[in-house]
Each structure stands twice: as C-alpha cells, then as structure tokens.
PDB file of C-alpha atoms in Angstrom:
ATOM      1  CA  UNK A   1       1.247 -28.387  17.576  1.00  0.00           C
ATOM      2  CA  UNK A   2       2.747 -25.263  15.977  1.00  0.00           C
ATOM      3  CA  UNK A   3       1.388 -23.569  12.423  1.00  0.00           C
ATOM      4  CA  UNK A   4       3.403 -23.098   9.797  1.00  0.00           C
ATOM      5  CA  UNK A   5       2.419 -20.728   6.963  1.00  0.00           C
ATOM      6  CA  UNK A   6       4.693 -20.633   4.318  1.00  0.00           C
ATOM      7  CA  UNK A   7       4.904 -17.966   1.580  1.00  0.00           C
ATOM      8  CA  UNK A   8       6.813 -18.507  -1.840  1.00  0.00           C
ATOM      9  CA  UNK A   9       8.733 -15.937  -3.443  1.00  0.00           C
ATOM     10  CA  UNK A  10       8.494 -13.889  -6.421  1.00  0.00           C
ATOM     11  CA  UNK A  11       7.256 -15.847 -10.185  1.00  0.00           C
ATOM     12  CA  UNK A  12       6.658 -19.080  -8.182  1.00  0.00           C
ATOM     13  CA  UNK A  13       3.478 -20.905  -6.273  1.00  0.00           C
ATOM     14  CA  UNK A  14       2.405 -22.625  -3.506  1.00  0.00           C
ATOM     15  CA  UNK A  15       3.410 -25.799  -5.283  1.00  0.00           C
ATOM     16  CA  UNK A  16       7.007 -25.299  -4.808  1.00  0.00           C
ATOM     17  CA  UNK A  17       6.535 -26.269  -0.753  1.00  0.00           C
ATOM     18  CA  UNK A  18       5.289 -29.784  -1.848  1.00  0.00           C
ATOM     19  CA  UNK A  19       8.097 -31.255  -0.619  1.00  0.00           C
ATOM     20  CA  UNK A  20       8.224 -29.500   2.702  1.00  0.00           C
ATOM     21  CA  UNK A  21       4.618 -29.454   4.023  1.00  0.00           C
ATOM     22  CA  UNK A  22       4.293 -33.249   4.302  1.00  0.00           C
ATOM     23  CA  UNK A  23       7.488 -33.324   6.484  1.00  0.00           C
ATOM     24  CA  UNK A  24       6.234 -30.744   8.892  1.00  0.00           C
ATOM     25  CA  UNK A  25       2.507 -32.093   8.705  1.00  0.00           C
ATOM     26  CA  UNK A  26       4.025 -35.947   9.852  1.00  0.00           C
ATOM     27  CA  UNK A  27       5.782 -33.942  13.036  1.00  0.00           C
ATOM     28  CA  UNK A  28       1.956 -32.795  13.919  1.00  0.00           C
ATOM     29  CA  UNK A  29       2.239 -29.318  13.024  1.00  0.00           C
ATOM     30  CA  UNK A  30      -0.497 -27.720  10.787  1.00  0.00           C
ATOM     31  CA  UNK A  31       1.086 -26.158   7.849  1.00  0.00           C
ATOM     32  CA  UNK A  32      -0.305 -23.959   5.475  1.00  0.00           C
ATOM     33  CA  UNK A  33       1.181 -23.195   2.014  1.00  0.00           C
ATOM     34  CA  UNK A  34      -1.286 -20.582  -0.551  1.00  0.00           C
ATOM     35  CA  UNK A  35      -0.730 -19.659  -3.983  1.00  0.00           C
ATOM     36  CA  UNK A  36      -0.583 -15.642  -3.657  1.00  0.00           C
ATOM     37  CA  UNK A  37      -2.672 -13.730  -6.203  1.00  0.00           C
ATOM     38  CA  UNK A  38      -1.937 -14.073  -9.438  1.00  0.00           C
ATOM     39  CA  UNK A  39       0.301 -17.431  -9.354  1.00  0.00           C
ATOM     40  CA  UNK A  40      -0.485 -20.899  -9.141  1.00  0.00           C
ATOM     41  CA  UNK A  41      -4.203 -21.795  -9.092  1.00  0.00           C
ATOM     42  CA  UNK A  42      -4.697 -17.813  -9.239  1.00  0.00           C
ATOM     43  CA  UNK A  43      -2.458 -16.654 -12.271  1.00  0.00           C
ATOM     44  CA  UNK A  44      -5.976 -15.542 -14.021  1.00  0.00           C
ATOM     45  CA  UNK A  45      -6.377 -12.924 -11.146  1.00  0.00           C
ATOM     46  CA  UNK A  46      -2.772 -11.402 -12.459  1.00  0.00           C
ATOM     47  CA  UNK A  47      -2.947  -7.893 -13.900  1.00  0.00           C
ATOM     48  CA  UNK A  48      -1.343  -4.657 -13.319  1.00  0.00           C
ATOM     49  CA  UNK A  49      -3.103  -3.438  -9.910  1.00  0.00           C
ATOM     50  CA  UNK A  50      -1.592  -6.354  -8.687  1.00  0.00           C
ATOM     51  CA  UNK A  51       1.191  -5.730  -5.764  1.00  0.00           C
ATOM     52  CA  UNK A  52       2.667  -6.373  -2.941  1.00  0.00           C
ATOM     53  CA  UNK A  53      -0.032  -5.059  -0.765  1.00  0.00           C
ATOM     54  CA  UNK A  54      -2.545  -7.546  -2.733  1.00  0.00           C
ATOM     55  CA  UNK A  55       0.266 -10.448  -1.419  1.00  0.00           C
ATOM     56  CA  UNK A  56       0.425  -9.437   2.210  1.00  0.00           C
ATOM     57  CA  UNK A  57      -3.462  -9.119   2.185  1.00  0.00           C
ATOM     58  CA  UNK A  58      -3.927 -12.704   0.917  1.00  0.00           C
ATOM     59  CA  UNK A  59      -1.547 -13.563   3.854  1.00  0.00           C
ATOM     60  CA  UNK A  60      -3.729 -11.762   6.316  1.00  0.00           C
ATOM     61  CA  UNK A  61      -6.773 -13.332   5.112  1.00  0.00           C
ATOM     62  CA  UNK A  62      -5.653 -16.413   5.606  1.00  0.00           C
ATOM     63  CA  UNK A  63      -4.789 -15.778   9.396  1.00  0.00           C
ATOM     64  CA  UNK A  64      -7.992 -14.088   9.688  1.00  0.00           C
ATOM     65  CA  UNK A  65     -10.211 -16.795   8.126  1.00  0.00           C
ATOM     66  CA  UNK A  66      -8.253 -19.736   9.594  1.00  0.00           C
ATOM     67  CA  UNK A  67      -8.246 -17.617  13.209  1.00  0.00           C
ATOM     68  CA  UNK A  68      -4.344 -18.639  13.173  1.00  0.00           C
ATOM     69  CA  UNK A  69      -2.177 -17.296  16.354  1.00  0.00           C
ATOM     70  CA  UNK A  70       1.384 -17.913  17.451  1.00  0.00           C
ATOM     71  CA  UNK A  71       1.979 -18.619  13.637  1.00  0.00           C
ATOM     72  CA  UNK A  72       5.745 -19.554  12.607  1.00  0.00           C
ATOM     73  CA  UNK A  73       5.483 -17.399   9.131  1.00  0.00           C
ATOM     74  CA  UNK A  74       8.177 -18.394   6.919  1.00  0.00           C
ATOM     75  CA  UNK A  75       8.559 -15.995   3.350  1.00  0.00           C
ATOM     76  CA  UNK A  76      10.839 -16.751   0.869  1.00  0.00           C
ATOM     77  CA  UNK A  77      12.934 -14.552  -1.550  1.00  0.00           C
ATOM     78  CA  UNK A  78      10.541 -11.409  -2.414  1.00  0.00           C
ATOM     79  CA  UNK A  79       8.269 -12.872   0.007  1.00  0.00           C
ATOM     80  CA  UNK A  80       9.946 -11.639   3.018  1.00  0.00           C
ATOM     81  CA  UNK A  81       8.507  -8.535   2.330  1.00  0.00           C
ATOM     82  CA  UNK A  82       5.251  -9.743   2.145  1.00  0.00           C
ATOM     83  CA  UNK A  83       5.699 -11.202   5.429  1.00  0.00           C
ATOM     84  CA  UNK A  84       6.815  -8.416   6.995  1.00  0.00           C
ATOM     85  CA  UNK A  85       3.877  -6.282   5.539  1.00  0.00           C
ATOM     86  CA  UNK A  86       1.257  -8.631   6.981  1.00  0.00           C
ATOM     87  CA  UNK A  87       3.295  -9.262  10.249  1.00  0.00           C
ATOM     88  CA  UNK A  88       2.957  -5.356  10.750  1.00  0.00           C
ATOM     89  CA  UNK A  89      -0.896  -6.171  10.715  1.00  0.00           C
ATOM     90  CA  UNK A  90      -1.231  -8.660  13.201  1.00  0.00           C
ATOM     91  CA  UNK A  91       2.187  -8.498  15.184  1.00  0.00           C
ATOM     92  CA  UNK A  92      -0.274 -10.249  18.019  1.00  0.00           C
ATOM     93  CA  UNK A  93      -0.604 -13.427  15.960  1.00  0.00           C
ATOM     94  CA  UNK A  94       2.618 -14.160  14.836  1.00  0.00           C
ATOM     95  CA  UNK A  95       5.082 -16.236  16.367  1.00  0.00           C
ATOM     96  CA  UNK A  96       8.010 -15.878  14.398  1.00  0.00           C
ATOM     97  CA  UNK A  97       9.152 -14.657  11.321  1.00  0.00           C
ATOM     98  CA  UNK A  98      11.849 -16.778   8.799  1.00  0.00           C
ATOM     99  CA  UNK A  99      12.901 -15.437   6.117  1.00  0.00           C
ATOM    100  CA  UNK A 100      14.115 -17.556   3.951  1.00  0.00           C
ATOM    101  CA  UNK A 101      17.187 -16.501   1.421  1.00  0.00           C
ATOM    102  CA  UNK A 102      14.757 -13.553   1.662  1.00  0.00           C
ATOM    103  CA  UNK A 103      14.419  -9.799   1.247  1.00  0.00           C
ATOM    104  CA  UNK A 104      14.679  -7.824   4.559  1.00  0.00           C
ATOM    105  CA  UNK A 105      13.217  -4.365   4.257  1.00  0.00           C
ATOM    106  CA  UNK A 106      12.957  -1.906   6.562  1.00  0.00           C
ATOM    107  CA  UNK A 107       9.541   0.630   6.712  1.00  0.00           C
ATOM    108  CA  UNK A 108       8.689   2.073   3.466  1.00  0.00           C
ATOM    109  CA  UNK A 109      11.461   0.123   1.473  1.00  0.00           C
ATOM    110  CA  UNK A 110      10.401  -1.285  -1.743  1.00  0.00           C
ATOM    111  CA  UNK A 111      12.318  -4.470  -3.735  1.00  0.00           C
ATOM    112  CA  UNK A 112      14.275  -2.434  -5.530  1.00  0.00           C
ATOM    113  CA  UNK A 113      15.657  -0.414  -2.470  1.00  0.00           C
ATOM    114  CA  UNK A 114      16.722  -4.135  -0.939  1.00  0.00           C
ATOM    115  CA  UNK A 115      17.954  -5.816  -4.333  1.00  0.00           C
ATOM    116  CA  UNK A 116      19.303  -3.092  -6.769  1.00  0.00           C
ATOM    117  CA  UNK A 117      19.150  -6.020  -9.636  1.00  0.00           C
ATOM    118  CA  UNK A 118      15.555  -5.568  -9.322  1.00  0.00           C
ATOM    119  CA  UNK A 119      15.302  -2.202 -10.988  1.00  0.00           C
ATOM    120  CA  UNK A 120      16.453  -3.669 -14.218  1.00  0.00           C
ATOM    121  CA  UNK A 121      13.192  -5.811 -14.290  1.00  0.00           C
ATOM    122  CA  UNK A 122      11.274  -3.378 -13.671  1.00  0.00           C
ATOM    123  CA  UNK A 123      12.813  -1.054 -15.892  1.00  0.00           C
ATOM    124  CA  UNK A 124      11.885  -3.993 -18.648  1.00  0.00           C
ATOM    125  CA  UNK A 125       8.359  -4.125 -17.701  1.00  0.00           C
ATOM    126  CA  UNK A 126       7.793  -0.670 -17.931  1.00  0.00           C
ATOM    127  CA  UNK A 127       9.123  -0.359 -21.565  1.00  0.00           C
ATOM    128  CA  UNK A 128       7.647  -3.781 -22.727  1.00  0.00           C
ATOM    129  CA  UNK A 129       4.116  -4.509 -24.919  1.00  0.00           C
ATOM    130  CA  UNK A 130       2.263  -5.036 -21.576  1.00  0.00           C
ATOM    131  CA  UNK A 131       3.446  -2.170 -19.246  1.00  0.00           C
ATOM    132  CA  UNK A 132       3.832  -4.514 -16.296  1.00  0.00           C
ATOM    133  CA  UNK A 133       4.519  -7.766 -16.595  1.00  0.00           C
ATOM    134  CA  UNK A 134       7.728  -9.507 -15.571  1.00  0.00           C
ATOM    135  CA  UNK A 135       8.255 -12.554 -16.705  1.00  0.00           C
ATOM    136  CA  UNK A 136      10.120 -15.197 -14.815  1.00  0.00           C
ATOM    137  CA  UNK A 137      14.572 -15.099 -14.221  1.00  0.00           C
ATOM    138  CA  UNK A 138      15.965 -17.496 -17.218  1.00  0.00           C
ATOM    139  CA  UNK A 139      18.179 -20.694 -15.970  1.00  0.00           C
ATOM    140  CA  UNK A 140      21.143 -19.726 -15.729  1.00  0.00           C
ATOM    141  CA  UNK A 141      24.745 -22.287 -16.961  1.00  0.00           C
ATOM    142  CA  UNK A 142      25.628 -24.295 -14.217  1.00  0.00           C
ATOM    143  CA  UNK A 143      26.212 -24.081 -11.226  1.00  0.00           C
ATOM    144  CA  UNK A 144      23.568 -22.091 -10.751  1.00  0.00           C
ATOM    145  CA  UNK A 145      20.287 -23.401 -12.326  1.00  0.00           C
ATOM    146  CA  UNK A 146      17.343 -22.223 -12.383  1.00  0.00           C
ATOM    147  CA  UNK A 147      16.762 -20.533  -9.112  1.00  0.00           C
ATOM    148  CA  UNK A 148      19.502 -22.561  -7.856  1.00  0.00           C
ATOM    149  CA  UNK A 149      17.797 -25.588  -9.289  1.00  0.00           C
ATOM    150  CA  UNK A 150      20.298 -28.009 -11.359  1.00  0.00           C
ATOM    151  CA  UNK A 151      18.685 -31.596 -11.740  1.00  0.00           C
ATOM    152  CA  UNK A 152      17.196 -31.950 -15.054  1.00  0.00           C
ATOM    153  CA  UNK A 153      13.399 -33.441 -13.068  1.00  0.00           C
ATOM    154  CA  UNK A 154      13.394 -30.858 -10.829  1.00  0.00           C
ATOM    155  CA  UNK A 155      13.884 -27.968 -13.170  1.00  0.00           C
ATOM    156  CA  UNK A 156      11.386 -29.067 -15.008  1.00  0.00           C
ATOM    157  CA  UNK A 157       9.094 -29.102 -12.513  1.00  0.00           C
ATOM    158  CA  UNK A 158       9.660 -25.599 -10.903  1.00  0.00           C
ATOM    159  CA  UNK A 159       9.473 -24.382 -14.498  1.00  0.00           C
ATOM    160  CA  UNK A 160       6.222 -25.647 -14.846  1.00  0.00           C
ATOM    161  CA  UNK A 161       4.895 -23.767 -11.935  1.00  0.00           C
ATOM    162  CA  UNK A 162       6.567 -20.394 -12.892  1.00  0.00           C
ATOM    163  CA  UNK A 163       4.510 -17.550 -14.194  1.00  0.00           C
ATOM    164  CA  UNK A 164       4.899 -13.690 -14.962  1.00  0.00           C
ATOM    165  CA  UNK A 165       4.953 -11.101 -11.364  1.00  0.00           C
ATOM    166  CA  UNK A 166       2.951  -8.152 -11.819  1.00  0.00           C
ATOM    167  CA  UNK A 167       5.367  -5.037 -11.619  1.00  0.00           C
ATOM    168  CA  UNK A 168       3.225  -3.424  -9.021  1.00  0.00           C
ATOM    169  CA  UNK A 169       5.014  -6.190  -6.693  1.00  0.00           C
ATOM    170  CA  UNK A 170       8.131  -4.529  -7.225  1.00  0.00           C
ATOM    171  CA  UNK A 171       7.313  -0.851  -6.490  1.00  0.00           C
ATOM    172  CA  UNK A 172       5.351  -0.784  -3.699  1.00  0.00           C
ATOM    173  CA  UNK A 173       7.015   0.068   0.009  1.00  0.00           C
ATOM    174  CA  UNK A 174       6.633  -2.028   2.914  1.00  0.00           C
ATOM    175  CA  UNK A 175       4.758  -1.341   5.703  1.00  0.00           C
ATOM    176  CA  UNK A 176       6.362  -1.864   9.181  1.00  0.00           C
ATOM    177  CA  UNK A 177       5.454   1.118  11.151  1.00  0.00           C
ATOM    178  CA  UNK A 178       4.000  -0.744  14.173  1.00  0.00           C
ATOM    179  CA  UNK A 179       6.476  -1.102  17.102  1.00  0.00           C
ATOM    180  CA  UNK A 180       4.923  -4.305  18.115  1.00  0.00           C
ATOM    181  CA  UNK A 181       6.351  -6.228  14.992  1.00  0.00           C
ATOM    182  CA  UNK A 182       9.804  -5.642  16.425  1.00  0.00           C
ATOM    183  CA  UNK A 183       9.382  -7.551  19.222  1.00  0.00           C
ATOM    184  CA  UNK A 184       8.726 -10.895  16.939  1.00  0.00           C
ATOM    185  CA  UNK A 185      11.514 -13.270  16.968  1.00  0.00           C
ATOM    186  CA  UNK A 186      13.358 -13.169  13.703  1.00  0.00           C
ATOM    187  CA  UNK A 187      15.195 -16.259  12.442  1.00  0.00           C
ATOM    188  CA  UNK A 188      17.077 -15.893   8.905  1.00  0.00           C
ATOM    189  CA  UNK A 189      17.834 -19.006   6.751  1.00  0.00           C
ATOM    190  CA  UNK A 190      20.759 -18.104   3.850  1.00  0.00           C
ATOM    191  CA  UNK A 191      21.436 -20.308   0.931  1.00  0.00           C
ATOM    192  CA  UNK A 192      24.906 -20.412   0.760  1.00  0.00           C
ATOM    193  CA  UNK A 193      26.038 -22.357  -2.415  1.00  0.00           C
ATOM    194  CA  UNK A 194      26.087 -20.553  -5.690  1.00  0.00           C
ATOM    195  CA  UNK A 195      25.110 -17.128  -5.326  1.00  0.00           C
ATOM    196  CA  UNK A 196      24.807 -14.456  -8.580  1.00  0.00           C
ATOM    197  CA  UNK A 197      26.339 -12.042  -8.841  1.00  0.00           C
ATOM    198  CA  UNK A 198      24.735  -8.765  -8.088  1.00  0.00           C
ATOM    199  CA  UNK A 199      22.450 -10.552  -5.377  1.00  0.00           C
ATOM    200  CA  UNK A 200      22.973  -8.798  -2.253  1.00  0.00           C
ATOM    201  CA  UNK A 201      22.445  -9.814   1.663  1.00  0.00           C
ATOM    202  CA  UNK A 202      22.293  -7.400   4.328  1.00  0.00           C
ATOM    203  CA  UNK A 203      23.973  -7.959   7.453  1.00  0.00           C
ATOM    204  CA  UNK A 204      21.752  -9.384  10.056  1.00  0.00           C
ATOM    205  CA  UNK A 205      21.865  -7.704  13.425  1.00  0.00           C
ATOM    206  CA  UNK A 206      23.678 -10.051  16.376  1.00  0.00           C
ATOM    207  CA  UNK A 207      20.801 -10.799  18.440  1.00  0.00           C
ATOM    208  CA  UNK A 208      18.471 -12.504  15.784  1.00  0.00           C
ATOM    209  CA  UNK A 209      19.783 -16.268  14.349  1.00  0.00           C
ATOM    210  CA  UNK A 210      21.306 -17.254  10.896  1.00  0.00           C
ATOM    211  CA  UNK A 211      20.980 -20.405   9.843  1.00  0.00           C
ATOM    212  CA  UNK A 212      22.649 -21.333   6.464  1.00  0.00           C
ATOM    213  CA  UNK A 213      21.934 -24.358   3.532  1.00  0.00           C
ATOM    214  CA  UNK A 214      24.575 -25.237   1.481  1.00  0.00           C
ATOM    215  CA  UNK A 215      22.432 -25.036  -1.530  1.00  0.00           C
ATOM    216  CA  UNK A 216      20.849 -22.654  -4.266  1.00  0.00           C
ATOM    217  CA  UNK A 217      18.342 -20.661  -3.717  1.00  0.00           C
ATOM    218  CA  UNK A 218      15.001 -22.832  -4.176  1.00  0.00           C
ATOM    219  CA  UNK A 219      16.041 -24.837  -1.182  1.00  0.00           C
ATOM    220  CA  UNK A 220      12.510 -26.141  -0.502  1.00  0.00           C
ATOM    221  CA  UNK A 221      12.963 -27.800  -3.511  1.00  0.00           C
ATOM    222  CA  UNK A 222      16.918 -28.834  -3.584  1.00  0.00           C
ATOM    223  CA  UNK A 223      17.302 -29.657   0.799  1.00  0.00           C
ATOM    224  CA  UNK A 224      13.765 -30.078   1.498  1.00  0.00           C
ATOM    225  CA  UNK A 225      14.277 -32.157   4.364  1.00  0.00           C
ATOM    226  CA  UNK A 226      17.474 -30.199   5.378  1.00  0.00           C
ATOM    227  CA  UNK A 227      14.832 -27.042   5.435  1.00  0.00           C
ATOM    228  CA  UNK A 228      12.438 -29.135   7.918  1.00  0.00           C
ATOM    229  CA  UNK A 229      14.335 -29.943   9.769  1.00  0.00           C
ATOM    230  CA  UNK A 230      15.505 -26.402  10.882  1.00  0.00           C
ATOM    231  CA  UNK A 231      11.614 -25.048  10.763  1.00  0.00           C
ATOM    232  CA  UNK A 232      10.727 -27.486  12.966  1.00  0.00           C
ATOM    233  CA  UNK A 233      13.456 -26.473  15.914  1.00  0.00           C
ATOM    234  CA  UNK A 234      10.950 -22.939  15.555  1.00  0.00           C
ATOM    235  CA  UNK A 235       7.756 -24.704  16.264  1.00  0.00           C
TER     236      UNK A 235
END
C-alpha cells in the first residue's frame, strides 16, 4: 500500500480530486486529498495573512498528524510550490514528488518569479477594494474552458468549488534550502492540449520523468482515470 496526498492548485479545493481518490483507494492505496486554508470547507479561514507558507503548513500537519512516510505527494498548478515548501520540511517522509501541470520553483522563488502572468493578478489585488483578494481566472472561449474544463456539467461543477486566493499566496518565496529534498524522486505530469498563452513551462532536467495528458489543465477532472493510472505506476 502506498499514500497518496494530493494537493489542488490555486482558487480550487479538495473537491476537485473526487474523481481520482476512489480510483487510487480501489488499487489499496490510502489517499489523502485536504482543502488548504481558506478554500473548500475552509474558505471562512481566508484573509490577507493567508499564504503560501499557511498552505505548505497545512500539508505538514497532515503528515505529522497522520504519521505519513514514503508519501507519493502530488501538487497541482500553484501547488507545486506548496509541495516543495513542505517537502523541504520533511524530505525524510516523502517518497516522491509529482507535480502536476505545476509550478517548479527553485529556493526563494515566489509565483510570480515562475509564471510572469501572475504579477498581473497580483498587481489587481493590490489596487482593488479588498487589498488582497484574487478572485478566480474567468472561462475562457473554447478550446480552452475553464481551467481547461469544456463540458457544460463539469464546468459547472469546478465553478462551484472555486473561491478567491489570498494574495499573500502569490508573494511569498519558497523554501528549499535543505539538500536532502534533492535527493526525492521527481516525476512531472504536463497537460498538453490547449495551453494559454503567456503560460510558461520550464525545461525539466534529463534525469527526472515527464509524463504528458493530452488534455487541459484540470486533468483530475477532464482524464481522471488517464491521471490514475500514471500515479499509480509511482506507488
């Protein structure tokens, strides 16, 4: 049995896995799939001291509390900074880290350093009634959907679970200043089909594995099984 803990991205919950968990749950794996502060069950705990340190230390709590070790921890879009923030905490527990049509950062980068589009957001929030918040991406005309989302059902659904990101999220650096975190195993998973413009992907160094989806970028939601599928040759 291998354990899965799966982060979501930037505006969205731990809903958006719904269709994921149950497929790595019936292969006997123990999969775990939170809500980070301030989405989901949690989007009254949103405010403006809200950031991507409070993310990565939900993540840690939940390895802590759960005693999880040797975990395959999977972070998608903005989330792969938060997994590489809590990785850099407890480098000795994790098995191997996905990132999912994710942000890569190196130490002390921050979301806007990775994705340059992500200044303009944060530029907004700044200037805007609240001083921080950032409400979710609009759908864009097809192809591309709402996060890469195109059936009518389904975008409905992921727009229920959206809510605003704290700016905070945005601004603050990684941390990966412990040499043990690059020893993990990295394994990158690229949604292929439809990408923005302005999004930009880093090349991935040789030795770690690329995996690609020929869908948008909410693949959990559009290739769910497809997704499984490759998670589960990681376990």
């Amino acid at each position: 049995m291998s354990t899965y803990l799966l982060v979501h991205g930037a505006w969205h919950s731990g809903e958006c896995w719904e269709r994921v968990v149950p497929l790595l749950a019936a292969a006997g794996h123990r999969v775990y799939a939170p809500s980070l502060t301030g989405h989901g069950e949690k989007t009254r705990l949103l405010g403006p001291d809200v950031g991507l340190d409070t993310h990565a230390a939900d993540v840690l709590a939940l390895i802590r509390d759960e005693d999880l070790t040797d975990v395959v921890l999977v972070g998608h879009s903005y989330a792969g900074l938060v997994i590489s923030s809590a990785a850099n905490e407890v480098p000795d527990r994790v098995g191997h880290l996905v990132y999912l049509d994710a942000m890569v950062p190196e130490h002390g980068e921050t979301a806007a350093d990775i994705q340059p589009a992500t200044l303009g957001l944060i530029e907004r929030a700044l200037a805007s009634d609240s001083g921080w918040r950032v409400p979710p991406l609009p759908e864009l005309p097809l192809p591309y959907g709402l996060f890469g989302v195109t059936e009518a059902a389904d975008v409905a659904w992921l727009r229920g679970m959206l809510s605003d990101q704290a700016v905070r999220s945005f601004q603050q650096p990684v941390r990966l200043d412990d040499p043990a975190v690059r020893t993990i195993p990295r394994t990158h998973i690229h949604c292929v089909a439809n990408v923005p413009q302005g999004i930009v992907r880093r090349p991935v160094p040789a030795a770690q594995q690329v995996w690609e989806l020929p869908t948008g970028h909410d693949c959990m939601i559009t290739m769910p099984a497809e997704l499984a599928d490759l998670l589960l040759k990681l376990g």
